[in-house]
GROMACS .gro file of C-alpha atoms in nm:
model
  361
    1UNK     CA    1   8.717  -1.967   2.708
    2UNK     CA    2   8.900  -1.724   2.924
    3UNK     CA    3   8.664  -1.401   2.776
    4UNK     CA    4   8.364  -1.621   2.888
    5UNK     CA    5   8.507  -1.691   3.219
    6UNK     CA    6   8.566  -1.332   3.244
    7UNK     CA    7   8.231  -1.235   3.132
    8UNK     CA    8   8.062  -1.488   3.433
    9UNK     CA    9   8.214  -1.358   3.681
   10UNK     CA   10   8.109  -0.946   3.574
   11UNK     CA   11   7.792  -1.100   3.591
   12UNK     CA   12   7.768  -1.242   3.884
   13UNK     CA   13   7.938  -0.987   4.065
   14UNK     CA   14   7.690  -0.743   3.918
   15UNK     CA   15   7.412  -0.979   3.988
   16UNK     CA   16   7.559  -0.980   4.408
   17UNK     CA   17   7.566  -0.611   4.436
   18UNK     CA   18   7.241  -0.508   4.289
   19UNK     CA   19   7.088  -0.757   4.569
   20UNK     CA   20   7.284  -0.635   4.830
   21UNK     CA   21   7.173  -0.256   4.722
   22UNK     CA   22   6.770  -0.410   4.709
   23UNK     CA   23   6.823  -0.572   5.084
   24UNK     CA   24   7.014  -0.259   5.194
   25UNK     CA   25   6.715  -0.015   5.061
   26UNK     CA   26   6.436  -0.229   5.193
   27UNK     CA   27   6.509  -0.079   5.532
   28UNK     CA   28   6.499   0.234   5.483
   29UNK     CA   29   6.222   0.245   5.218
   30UNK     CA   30   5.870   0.188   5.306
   31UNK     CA   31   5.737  -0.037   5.058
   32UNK     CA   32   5.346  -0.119   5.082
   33UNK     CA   33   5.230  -0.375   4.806
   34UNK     CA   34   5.058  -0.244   4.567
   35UNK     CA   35   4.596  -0.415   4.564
   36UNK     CA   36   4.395  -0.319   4.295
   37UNK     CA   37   4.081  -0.168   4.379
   38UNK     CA   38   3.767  -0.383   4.346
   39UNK     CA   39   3.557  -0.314   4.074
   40UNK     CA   40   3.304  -0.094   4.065
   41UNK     CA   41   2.940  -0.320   4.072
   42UNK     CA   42   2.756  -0.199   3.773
   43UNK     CA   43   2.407  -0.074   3.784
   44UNK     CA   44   2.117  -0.228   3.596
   45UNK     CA   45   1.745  -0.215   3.662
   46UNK     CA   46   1.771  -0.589   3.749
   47UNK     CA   47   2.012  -0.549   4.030
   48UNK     CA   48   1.977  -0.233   4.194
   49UNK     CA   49   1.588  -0.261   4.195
   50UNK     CA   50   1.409  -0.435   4.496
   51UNK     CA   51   1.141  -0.594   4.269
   52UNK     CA   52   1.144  -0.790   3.911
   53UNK     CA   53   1.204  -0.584   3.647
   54UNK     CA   54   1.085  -0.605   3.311
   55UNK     CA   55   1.016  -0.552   2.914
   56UNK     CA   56   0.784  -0.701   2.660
   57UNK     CA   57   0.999  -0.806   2.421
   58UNK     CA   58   1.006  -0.893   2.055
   59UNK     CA   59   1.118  -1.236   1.985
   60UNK     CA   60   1.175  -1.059   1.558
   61UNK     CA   61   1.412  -0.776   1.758
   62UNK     CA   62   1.550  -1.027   1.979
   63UNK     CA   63   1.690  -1.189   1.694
   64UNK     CA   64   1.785  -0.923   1.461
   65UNK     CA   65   1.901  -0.647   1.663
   66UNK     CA   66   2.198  -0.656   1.918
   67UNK     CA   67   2.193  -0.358   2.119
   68UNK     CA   68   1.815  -0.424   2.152
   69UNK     CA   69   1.913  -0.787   2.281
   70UNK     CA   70   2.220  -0.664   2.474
   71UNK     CA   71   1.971  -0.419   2.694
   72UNK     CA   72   1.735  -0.717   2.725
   73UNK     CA   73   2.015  -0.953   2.881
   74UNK     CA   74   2.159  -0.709   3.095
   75UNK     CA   75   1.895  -0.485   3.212
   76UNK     CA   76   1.613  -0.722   3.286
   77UNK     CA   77   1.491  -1.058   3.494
   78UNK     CA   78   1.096  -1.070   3.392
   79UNK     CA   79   1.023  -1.072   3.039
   80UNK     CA   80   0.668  -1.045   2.854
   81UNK     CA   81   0.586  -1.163   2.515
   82UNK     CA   82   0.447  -0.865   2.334
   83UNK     CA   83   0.246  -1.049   2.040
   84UNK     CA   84   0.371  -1.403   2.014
   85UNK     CA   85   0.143  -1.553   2.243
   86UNK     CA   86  -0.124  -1.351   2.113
   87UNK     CA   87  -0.419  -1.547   1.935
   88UNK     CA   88  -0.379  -1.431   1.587
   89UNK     CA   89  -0.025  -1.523   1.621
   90UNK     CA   90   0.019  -1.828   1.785
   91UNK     CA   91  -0.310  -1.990   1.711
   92UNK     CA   92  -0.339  -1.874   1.323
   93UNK     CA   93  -0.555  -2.140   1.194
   94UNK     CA   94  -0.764  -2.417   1.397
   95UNK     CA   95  -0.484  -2.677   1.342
   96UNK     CA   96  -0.239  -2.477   1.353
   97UNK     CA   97  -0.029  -2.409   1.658
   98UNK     CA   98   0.291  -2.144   1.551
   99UNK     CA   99   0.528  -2.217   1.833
  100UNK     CA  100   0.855  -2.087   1.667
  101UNK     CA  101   0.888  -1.702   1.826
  102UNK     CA  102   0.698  -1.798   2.174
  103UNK     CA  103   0.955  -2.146   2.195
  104UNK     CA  104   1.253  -1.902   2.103
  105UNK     CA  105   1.147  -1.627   2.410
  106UNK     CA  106   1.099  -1.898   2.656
  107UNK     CA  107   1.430  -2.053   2.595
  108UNK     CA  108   1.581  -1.721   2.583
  109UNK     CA  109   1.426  -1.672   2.943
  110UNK     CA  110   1.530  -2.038   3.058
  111UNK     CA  111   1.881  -1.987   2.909
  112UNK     CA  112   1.933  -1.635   3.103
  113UNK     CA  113   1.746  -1.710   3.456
  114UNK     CA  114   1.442  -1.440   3.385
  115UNK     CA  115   1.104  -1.508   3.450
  116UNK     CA  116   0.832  -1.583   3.173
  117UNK     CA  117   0.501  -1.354   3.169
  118UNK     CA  118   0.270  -1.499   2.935
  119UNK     CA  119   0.039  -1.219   2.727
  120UNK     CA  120  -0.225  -1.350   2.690
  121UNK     CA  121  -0.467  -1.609   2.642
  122UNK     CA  122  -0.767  -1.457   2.586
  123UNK     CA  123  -0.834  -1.069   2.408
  124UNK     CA  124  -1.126  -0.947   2.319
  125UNK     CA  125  -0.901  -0.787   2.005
  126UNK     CA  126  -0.784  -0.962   1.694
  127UNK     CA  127  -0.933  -1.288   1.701
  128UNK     CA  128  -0.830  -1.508   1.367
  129UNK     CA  129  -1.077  -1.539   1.063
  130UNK     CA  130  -1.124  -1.859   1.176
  131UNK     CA  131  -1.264  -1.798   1.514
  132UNK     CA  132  -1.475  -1.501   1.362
  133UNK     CA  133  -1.633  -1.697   1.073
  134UNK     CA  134  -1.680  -2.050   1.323
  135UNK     CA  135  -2.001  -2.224   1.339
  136UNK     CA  136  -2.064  -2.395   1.602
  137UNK     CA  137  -2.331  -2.432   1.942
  138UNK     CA  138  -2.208  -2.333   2.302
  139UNK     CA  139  -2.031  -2.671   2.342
  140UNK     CA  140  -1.846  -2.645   2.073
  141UNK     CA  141  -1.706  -2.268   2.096
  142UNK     CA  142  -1.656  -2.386   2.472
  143UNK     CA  143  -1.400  -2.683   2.348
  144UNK     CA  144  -1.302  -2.347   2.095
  145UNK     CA  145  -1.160  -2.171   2.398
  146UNK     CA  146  -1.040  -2.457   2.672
  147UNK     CA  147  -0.872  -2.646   2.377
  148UNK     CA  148  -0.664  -2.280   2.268
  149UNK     CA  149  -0.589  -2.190   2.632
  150UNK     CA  150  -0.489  -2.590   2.738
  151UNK     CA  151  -0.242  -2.698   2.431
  152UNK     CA  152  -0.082  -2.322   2.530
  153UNK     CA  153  -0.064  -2.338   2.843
  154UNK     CA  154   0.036  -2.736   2.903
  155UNK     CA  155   0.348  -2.662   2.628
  156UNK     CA  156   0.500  -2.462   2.854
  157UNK     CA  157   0.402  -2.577   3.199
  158UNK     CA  158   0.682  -2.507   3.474
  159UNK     CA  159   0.852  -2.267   3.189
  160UNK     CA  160   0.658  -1.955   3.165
  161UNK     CA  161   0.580  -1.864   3.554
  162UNK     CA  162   0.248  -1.621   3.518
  163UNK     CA  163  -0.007  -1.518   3.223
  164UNK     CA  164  -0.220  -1.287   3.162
  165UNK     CA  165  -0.524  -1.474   3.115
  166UNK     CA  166  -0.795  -1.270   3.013
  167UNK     CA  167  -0.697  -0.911   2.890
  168UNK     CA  168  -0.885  -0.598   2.825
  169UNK     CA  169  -1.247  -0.736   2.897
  170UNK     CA  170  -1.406  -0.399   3.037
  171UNK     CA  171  -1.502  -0.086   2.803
  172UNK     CA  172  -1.418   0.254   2.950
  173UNK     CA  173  -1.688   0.340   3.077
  174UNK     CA  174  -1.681   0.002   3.255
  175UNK     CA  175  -1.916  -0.214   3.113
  176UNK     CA  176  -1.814  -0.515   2.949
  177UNK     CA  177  -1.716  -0.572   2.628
  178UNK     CA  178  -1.940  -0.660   2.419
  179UNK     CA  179  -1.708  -0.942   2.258
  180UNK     CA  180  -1.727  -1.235   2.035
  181UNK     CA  181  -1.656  -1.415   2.371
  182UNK     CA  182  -1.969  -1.285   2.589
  183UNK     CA  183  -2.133  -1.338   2.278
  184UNK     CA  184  -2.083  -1.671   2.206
  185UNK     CA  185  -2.062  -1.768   2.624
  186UNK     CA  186  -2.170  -1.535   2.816
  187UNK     CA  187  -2.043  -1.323   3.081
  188UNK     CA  188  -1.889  -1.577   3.292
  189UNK     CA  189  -1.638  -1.726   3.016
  190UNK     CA  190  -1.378  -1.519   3.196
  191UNK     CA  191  -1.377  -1.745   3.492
  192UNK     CA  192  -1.377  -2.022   3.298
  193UNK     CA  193  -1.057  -1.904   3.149
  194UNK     CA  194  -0.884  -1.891   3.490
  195UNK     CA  195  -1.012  -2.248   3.538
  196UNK     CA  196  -0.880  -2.383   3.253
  197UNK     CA  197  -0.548  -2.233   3.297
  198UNK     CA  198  -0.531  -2.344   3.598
  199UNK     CA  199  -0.606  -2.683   3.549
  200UNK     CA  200  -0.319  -2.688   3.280
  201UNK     CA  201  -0.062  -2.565   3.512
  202UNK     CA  202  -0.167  -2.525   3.884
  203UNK     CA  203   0.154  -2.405   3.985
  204UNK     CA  204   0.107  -2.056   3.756
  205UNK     CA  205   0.019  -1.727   3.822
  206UNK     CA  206  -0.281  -1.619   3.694
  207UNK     CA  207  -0.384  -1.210   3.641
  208UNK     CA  208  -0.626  -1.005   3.469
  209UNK     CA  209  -0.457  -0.699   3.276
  210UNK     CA  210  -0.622  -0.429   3.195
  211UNK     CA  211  -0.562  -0.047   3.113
  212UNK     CA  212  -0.756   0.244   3.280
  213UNK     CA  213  -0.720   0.236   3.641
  214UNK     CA  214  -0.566   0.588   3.658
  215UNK     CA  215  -0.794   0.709   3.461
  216UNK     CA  216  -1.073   0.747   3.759
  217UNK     CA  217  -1.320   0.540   3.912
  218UNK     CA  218  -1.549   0.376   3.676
  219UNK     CA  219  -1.343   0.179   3.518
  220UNK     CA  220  -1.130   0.067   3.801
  221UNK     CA  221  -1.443  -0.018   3.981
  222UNK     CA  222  -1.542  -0.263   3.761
  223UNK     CA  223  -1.201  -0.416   3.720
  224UNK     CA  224  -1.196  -0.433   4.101
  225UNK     CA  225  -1.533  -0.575   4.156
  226UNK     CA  226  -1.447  -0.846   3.870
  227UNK     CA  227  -1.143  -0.975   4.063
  228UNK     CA  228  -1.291  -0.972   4.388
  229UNK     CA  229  -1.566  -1.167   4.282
  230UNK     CA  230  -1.367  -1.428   4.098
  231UNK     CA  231  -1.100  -1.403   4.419
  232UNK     CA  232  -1.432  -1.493   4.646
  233UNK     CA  233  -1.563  -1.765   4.469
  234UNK     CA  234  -1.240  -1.943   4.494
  235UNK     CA  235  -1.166  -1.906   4.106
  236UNK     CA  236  -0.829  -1.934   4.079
  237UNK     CA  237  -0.640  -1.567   4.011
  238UNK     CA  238  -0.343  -1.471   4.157
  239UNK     CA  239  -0.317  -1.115   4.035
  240UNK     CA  240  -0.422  -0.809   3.891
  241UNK     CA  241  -0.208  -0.662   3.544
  242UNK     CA  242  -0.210  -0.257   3.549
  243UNK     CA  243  -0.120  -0.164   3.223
  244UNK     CA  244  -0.061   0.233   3.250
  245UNK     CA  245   0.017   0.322   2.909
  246UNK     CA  246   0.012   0.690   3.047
  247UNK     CA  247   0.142   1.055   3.040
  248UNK     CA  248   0.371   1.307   3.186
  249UNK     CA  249   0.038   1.521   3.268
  250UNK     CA  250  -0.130   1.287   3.466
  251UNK     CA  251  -0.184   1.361   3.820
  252UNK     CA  252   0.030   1.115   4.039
  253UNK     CA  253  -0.263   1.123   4.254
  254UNK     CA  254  -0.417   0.917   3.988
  255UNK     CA  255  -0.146   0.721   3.970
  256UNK     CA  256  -0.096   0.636   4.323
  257UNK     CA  257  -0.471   0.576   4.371
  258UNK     CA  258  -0.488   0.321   4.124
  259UNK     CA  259  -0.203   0.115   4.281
  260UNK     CA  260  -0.317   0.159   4.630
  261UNK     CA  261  -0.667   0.014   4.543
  262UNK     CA  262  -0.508  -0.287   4.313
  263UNK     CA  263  -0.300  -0.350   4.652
  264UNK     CA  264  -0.598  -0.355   4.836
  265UNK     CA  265  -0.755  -0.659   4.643
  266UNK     CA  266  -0.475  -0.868   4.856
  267UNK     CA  267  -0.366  -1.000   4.504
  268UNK     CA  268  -0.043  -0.959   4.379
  269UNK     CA  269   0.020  -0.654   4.155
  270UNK     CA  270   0.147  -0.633   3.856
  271UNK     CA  271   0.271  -0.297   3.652
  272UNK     CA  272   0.276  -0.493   3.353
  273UNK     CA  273   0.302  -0.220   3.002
  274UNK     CA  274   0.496   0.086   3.169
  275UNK     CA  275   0.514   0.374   2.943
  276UNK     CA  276   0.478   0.752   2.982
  277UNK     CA  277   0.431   0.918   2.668
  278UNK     CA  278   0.524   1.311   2.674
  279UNK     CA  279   0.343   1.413   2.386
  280UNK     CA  280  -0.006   1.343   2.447
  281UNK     CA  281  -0.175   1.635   2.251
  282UNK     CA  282  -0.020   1.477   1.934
  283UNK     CA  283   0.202   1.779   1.817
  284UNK     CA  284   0.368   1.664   1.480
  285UNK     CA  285   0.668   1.882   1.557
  286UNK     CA  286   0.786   1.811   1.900
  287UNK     CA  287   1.136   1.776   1.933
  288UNK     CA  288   1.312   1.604   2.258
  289UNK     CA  289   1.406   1.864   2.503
  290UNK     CA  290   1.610   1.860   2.866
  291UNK     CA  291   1.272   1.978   2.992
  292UNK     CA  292   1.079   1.680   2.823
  293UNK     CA  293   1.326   1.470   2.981
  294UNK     CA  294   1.335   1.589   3.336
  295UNK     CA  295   0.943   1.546   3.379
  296UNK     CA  296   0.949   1.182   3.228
  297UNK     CA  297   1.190   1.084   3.467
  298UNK     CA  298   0.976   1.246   3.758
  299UNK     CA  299   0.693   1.065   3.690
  300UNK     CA  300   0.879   0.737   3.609
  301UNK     CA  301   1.007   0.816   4.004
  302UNK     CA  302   0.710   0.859   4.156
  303UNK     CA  303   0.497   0.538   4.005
  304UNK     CA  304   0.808   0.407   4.130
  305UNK     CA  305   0.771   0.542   4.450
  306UNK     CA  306   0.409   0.421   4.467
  307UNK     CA  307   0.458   0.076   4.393
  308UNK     CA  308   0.738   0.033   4.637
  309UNK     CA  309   0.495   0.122   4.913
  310UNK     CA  310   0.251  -0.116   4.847
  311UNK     CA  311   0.328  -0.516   5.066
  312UNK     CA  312   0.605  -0.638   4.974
  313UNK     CA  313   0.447  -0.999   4.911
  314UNK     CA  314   0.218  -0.844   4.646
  315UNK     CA  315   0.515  -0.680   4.451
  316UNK     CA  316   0.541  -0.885   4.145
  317UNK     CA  317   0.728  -0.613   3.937
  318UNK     CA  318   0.716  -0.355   3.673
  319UNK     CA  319   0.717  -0.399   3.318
  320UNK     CA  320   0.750  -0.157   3.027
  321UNK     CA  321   0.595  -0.199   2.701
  322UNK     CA  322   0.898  -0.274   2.548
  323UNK     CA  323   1.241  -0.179   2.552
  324UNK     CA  324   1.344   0.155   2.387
  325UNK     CA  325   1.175   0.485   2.189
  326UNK     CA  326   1.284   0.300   1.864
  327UNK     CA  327   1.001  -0.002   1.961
  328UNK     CA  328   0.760   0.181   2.110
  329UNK     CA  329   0.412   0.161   1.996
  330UNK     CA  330   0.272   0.492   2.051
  331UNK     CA  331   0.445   0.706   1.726
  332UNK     CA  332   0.337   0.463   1.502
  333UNK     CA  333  -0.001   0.418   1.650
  334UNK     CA  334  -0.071   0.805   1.710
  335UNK     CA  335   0.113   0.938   1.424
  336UNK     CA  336   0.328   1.141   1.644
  337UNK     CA  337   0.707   1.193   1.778
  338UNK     CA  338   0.675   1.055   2.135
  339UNK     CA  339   0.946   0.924   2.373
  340UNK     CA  340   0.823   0.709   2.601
  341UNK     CA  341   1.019   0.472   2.727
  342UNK     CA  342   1.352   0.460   2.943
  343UNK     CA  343   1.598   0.407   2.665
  344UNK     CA  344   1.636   0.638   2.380
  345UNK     CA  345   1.667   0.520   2.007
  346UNK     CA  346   2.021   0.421   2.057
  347UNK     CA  347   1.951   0.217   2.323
  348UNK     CA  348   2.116   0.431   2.566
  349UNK     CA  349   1.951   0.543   2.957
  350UNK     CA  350   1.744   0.810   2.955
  351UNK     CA  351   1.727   1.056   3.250
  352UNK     CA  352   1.402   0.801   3.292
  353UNK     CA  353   1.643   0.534   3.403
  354UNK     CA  354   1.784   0.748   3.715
  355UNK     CA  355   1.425   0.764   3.801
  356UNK     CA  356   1.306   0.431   3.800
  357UNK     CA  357   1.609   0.395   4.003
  358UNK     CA  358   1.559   0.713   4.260
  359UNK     CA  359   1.176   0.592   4.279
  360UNK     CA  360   1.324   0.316   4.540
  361UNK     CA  361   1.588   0.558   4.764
   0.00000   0.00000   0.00000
């Protein structure tokens, strides 16, 4: 007992004078409490952009590849379906509806606050064998085409927020298509797709996307002169879908022209398939250089730039077509190495990113 009395009272009288050293050295220290510093706010397309931002996005990627899903979450707030909503693929037979990969992107887009653009309910390309080999008089290819566009468009009424309706409809040389559609109901079916969208879900957005206003002219002008028309007859279309799929070597003269005179419609414009391909003359050894880089992210700036001028109210966004080199279209469909998009293989930013950024400063 008496070593544990002994040992209490050491204790206490160490415990005294280190408190009485602590008080006595608060006055003449100058202690400042110690704040952390607020985090940094991290940059993605999605925040630091004054406009919706998007990608067409696989719903097969979506599910079996993480970094490609990871840059999809964090990066974007519009997403496009690339092919799910496409005829062939959602429409496969006549009584057969497959819902499974366009279901899984809307919910993904529900579940993560982005916006829905539908692509698209009517293509000249593609169509199923059994739209190509069906018999039938006007009436019945016209219950053909209301019926597809309806059952799509009513399954996801209030969900997916815009569509493409009609996609593609001009040659380049800007005549139209010569397509099963005008075959089978003439020239004017395009309205009637905007009508029957519309009547599905009058609270979406309806465009028309197309490719080729950069390229000059003739084909713009007949793009233009279709939506004007439809606009003045009171046909219901909301917008106008510029794909540019296009090149480090076009003139941004081009490139600004064509947005200026979609603006000019008074309908809402949409950059809806971004990419900027850097090997355009198809050389099969091209490797990535700094140089490469450096003009891909000057052009990304200045369609940027261009869009960002244009009324506010008719901003609807940009979109790429898709999300990274690895998904891109163009080497597969051209045979070719090409980089076109704003993420490299690895799903890492590009000197492109900086650009889309610096296209808005």
């Amino acid at each position: 007992m008496m070593n544990i009395k002994i040992n209490a009272t050491i204790t206490c009288t160490v415990l005294l004078l280190a408190f009485s050293i602590g008080c006595q050295g608060s006055k003449d220290l100058d202690v400042k409490p110690v704040t952390a510093e607020p985090p940094a706010e991290e940059v993605s397309l999605q925040k630091n952009l004054p406009f919706k931002f998007g990608a067409a996005i696989s719903a097969g990627l979506m599910k079996s590849r993480a970094a490609y899903r990871d840059v999809v979450t964090k990066e974007f707030n519009s997403i496009t379906t690339e092919n799910a909503m496409k005829m062939s693929f959602i429409h496969p037979s006549a009584d057969t509806y497959n819902w499974a990969d366009a279901d899984f992107l809307v919910d993904f887009a529900t579940q993560n606050g982005k916006r829905l653009h539908g692509h698209t309910l009517n293509w000249y390309k593609n169509p199923p064998a059994w739209v190509t080999s069906f018999q039938g008089d006007s009436a019945a290819w016209e219950a053909l085409l209301k019926t597809h566009i309806q059952t799509i468009v009513s399954r996801y009424k209030g969900r997916v927020a815009s569509w493409d309706v009609v996609n593609e409809a001009f040659e380049d040389n800007g005549t139209l298509r010569n397509s099963i559609w005008v075959q089978k109901l003439g020239e004017d079916y395009i309205a009637r797709c905007f009508q029957y969208a519309h009547e599905a879900d009058p609270d979406a957005l309806l465009f028309y996307n197309d490719y080729g206003h950069e390229y000059g002219p003739t084909k713009r002008t007949a793009i233009l002169n279709l939506v004007t028309g439809l606009k003045s007859r009171g046909i219901p279309i909301h917008g106008i879908g510029m794909q540019m799929h296009t090149r480090v070597n076009r003139p941004d003269a081009d490139l600004a022209k064509a947005i200026e005179t979609a603006a000019a419609t008074g309908l809402l414009v949409h950059i809806s398939e971004l990419d900027i391909a850097v090997n355009p003359d198809n050389d099969k050894n091209m490797v990535w250089t700094a140089a490469l880089a450096s003009q891909q992210a000057l052009k990304y700036k200045n369609i940027v730039k261009a869009y960002n001028a244009i009324p506010k109210a008719q901003q609807f966004g940009i979109t790429t077509w898709n999300v990274s080199d690895a998904d891109s279209w163009i080497p597969g469909q051209y045979s070719r190495p090409d980089w076109p998009l704003p993420f490299d293989a690895n799903y890492e930013r590009k000197p492109a990113y900086q650009g889309i950024l610096d296209g808005v400063k």
